[in-house]
Amino acid sequence: MRMVDLIIKKKHKGELTKEEIDYIVTNFVSGEIPDYQMSAFLMAVCFQGMTKKETYLFTEAFAHSGDMVDLSAIKGIKVDKHSTGGVGDKTTLIIAPIVASCGVKVAKMSGRGLGHTGGTIDKLEAIPGFKTAIDRDEFFKIVNDIGVSVIGQSGNLTPADKKCYALRDVTGTVDSIPLIAISIMSKKLAAGSDCILLDVKTGSGAFMKTVDDSIELAQEMVDIGTSCGRKMAALITDMDIPLGNNIGNALEVIEAVETLKGHGPEDLTDVCIELAANMLYMAELGTIEECRKLAKDKIHSGEAVAVLARMADAQGGDGSYILDPSKFTIASIKVEVKAPKSGYISHMDAEGVGIASTMLGAGRETKDSIIDYGAGIKLIKKTHDKVNEGDVIAEFYTSKEELTEPAKKRFLESVTISDADSKVEPLIYARVTADKVERR
Ligand code: URA
């Protein structure tokens, strides 16, 4: 078999066989297939797509390219969730402790920031001492004792995805439905949970910009997981507007803690309650409405925030930062960004806001960049707010003065101020399961 023939076959929209797919994955991971051939193949997939069968076979081959985690040492039902990525998306830090405080186990492997989107592992590392790399026995012990542990992907989990994602990031081949489905579902299948809830983001800050594309991606992933014997559901949630008000690692942990204490922004709180309720429902703790109430009760009783503090302590971090988030150090340079004119913020391009936050030091410009955990953006005004010229719309935090001007320019290019407001869109657009799509 020759890789060049398989690239040409895909270029002409041919359907690859299982043997051909296994050949590509095995030889790409071993290094026999060079990055330039894989890049050409990925671009062909972006233009020609994949059949459902190919997507499934690639997912299986990616999942089995490394370790398959066996979670049977953890007692009870294990529920996982995965977001397709967004700006200000700190939901895992809120949902995982809520679900764990209801007695459902969350053994979660998360990722780092990617492009303009943040990553849970970077956020957790903003807690002093927090270890995101711990051995498997310790991980299982923490989940058994506290109900939740969140770690980075272990060394040999889906190496095919690790290599492929790095290539996609720099070859313009991220926003392909089959490639995203393979990437996410291979990791979720390898990570071993019984139930998987997908949070498929849609809008200007998401990889999928339209609701229809997001539903198609959700269906593809739900079908793959269902075929592999997992209980699956997906929520299509808004990412046209950054979620919550804080963007940047320490700032997002602070906002997550405020939300867990019942004082979070409304959009973030509502999305988290809905996601947590769906995870609890999948674990069969009641009807969706009963599970919503359960999730809210765990916030109001203080049990959920206590679980996050215990998890931080168990993973080597200082849990007192969770109980008292004023202890976090925020970057010392603060710059206010003001509205250039009066009107309504009719649109705030979430991707642009995420890029501005990265430019302040909150994300990586290159693979090897060092993150400034205290850097980021606090949004004072968001889409649909009325502003007067000169009103502060955002506060920037950074450790390097020279980063502020370019970031401000990028941020202001992302904000549209108009005489009239734009249409208010829902926070949750749809719920997708194996047999139906319920649009809201
Ligand atoms: N998140 C992933 O893990 N993979 C993708 O391809 C996109 C988002």
Coordinates of N, CA and C in Angstrom, one line a residue, residues 5 49 72-73 139 153 165 174 294 347-348 375:
D5 N -1.3 6.9 -2.9 CA -2.5 6.4 -3.6 C -3.7 6.7 -2.8
G49 N -14.7 15.3 2.7 CA -15.5 14.7 3.8 C -15.1 13.2 4.0
S72 N -12.7 0.3 35.6 CA -13.5 -0.6 36.5 C -13.1 -0.5 38.0
A73 N -11.8 0.0 38.2 CA -11.4 0.1 39.6 C -12.2 1.3 40.4
F139 N -5.0 8.7 40.6 CA -6.2 9.3 39.9 C -7.4 8.5 40.4
Q153 N -4.2 14.5 29.6 CA -4.2 13.2 28.9 C -2.9 12.5 29.2
Y165 N -3.6 16.4 15.8 CA -4.1 17.7 16.1 C -3.0 18.8 16.0
V174 N -8.6 22.3 10.9 CA -9.4 22.0 12.2 C -10.9 21.9 12.0
L294 N -31.4 19.2 41.8 CA -30.3 18.6 42.5 C -29.0 19.4 42.3
H347 N -22.8 43.0 18.4 CA -22.0 41.8 18.1 C -20.7 41.9 18.8
M348 N -20.3 40.8 19.4 CA -18.9 40.7 20.0 C -18.3 39.4 19.4
A375 N -3.0 36.7 33.4 CA -3.4 37.5 32.3 C -4.8 37.2 31.8

